[in-house]
């Protein structure tokens, strides 16, 4: 069974049709490296004093995830971008975000390897 719940397949297929598979592969690699930086930034901004930076970091990653069609990562970021919670609650969200992102990257990579 091909599980692609994380992906906006119409968007991604459109990218392949218009830009070519090689460009989409580069997009994925760029997103993977950049998302690690975004997650580190989000992780570094959990304190109440850094709420504005939390929102900015989530917002940046939300845009990146949306632009490469990662539906569940984008949805998670929409949900947490403006939350005002304790550091421990935010840490739980970061763990969930990181797991979703890893799953999405894997699905994207697997889907891309089969795309033409």
CSV table of C-alpha atoms in Angstrom, one decimal:
chain,number,residue,atom,x,y,z
A,1,UNK,CA,0.0,0.0,0.0
A,2,UNK,CA,1.3,3.4,-1.0
A,3,UNK,CA,0.9,5.8,2.0
A,4,UNK,CA,1.1,9.4,0.9
A,5,UNK,CA,-1.1,11.1,3.6
A,6,UNK,CA,1.6,13.6,4.2
A,7,UNK,CA,1.9,14.9,0.7
A,8,UNK,CA,0.0,17.2,-1.6
A,9,UNK,CA,0.4,14.9,-4.6
A,10,UNK,CA,-1.3,17.3,-7.1
A,11,UNK,CA,1.2,20.1,-6.2
A,12,UNK,CA,4.2,17.8,-6.3
A,13,UNK,CA,3.1,16.2,-9.6
A,14,UNK,CA,2.6,19.7,-11.0
A,15,UNK,CA,6.2,20.6,-10.0
A,16,UNK,CA,7.5,17.5,-11.8
A,17,UNK,CA,5.5,18.2,-14.9
A,18,UNK,CA,6.6,21.8,-15.0
A,19,UNK,CA,10.1,21.8,-13.5
A,20,UNK,CA,11.3,18.2,-14.0
A,21,UNK,CA,12.1,15.5,-11.5
A,22,UNK,CA,15.7,16.7,-10.9
A,23,UNK,CA,14.5,20.1,-9.8
A,24,UNK,CA,12.0,18.5,-7.4
A,25,UNK,CA,14.7,16.3,-6.0
A,26,UNK,CA,16.8,19.4,-5.3
A,27,UNK,CA,13.8,21.0,-3.7
A,28,UNK,CA,13.4,18.0,-1.4
A,29,UNK,CA,17.1,18.1,-0.4
A,30,UNK,CA,17.0,21.8,0.3
A,31,UNK,CA,13.9,21.4,2.4
A,32,UNK,CA,15.3,18.6,4.4
A,33,UNK,CA,18.5,20.6,5.3
A,34,UNK,CA,16.5,23.8,5.9
A,35,UNK,CA,13.8,22.2,8.0
A,36,UNK,CA,16.5,20.9,10.4
A,37,UNK,CA,17.6,24.5,10.9
A,38,UNK,CA,13.9,25.6,11.3
A,39,UNK,CA,13.3,23.0,14.0
A,40,UNK,CA,16.4,24.0,15.8
A,41,UNK,CA,15.3,27.6,15.7
A,42,UNK,CA,11.8,26.6,17.0
A,43,UNK,CA,13.4,24.5,19.7
A,44,UNK,CA,15.5,27.5,20.8
A,45,UNK,CA,12.5,29.8,21.2
A,46,UNK,CA,10.3,27.9,23.6
A,47,UNK,CA,10.6,30.3,26.5
A,48,UNK,CA,7.8,32.8,27.1
A,49,UNK,CA,10.2,35.7,26.6
A,50,UNK,CA,10.8,34.4,23.0
A,51,UNK,CA,7.2,34.1,22.0
A,52,UNK,CA,7.6,36.4,19.0
A,53,UNK,CA,10.6,34.4,17.8
A,54,UNK,CA,8.7,31.2,18.3
A,55,UNK,CA,6.0,32.5,16.0
A,56,UNK,CA,8.4,33.7,13.4
A,57,UNK,CA,10.3,30.4,13.4
A,58,UNK,CA,7.1,28.4,13.1
A,59,UNK,CA,5.9,30.8,10.4
A,60,UNK,CA,9.0,30.3,8.3
A,61,UNK,CA,8.9,26.5,8.5
A,62,UNK,CA,5.1,26.6,7.8
A,63,UNK,CA,5.7,28.4,4.5
A,64,UNK,CA,8.5,26.1,3.5
A,65,UNK,CA,6.5,22.9,4.3
A,66,UNK,CA,3.5,24.3,2.4
A,67,UNK,CA,5.6,25.1,-0.6
A,68,UNK,CA,6.9,21.5,-0.9
A,69,UNK,CA,3.5,20.0,-0.3
A,70,UNK,CA,4.0,18.6,3.2
A,71,UNK,CA,0.4,18.7,4.4
A,72,UNK,CA,0.6,17.4,7.9
A,73,UNK,CA,3.7,19.3,8.8
A,74,UNK,CA,2.1,22.5,7.5
A,75,UNK,CA,-1.1,21.7,9.5
A,76,UNK,CA,0.9,21.1,12.7
A,77,UNK,CA,2.7,24.4,12.2
A,78,UNK,CA,-0.6,26.2,11.7
A,79,UNK,CA,-1.8,24.7,15.0
A,80,UNK,CA,1.3,25.7,17.0
A,81,UNK,CA,2.5,28.9,15.4
A,82,UNK,CA,0.5,31.2,17.8
A,83,UNK,CA,0.1,29.1,20.9
A,84,UNK,CA,1.1,30.6,24.2
A,85,UNK,CA,1.9,27.5,26.3
A,86,UNK,CA,4.5,26.4,28.8
A,87,UNK,CA,7.9,25.4,27.7
A,88,UNK,CA,7.1,21.7,28.4
A,89,UNK,CA,4.0,21.8,26.2
A,90,UNK,CA,6.0,23.5,23.4
A,91,UNK,CA,8.7,20.8,23.8
A,92,UNK,CA,6.0,18.2,23.2
A,93,UNK,CA,4.9,20.0,20.1
A,94,UNK,CA,8.4,20.1,18.8
A,95,UNK,CA,8.8,16.4,19.3
A,96,UNK,CA,5.6,15.8,17.3
A,97,UNK,CA,6.7,18.3,14.6
A,98,UNK,CA,10.1,16.6,14.3
A,99,UNK,CA,8.4,13.2,13.9
A,100,UNK,CA,5.9,14.4,11.4
A,101,UNK,CA,8.6,16.1,9.4
A,102,UNK,CA,10.8,13.0,9.3
A,103,UNK,CA,7.8,10.9,8.2
A,104,UNK,CA,6.9,13.5,5.5
A,105,UNK,CA,10.5,13.7,4.2
A,106,UNK,CA,10.5,9.9,4.0
A,107,UNK,CA,7.2,9.7,2.1
A,108,UNK,CA,8.3,12.5,-0.2
A,109,UNK,CA,11.6,10.7,-1.0
A,110,UNK,CA,9.8,7.4,-1.5
A,111,UNK,CA,7.2,9.0,-3.7
A,112,UNK,CA,9.8,10.9,-5.7
A,113,UNK,CA,11.8,7.7,-6.3
A,114,UNK,CA,8.7,6.2,-8.1
A,115,UNK,CA,7.6,9.4,-9.9
A,116,UNK,CA,8.4,9.9,-13.6
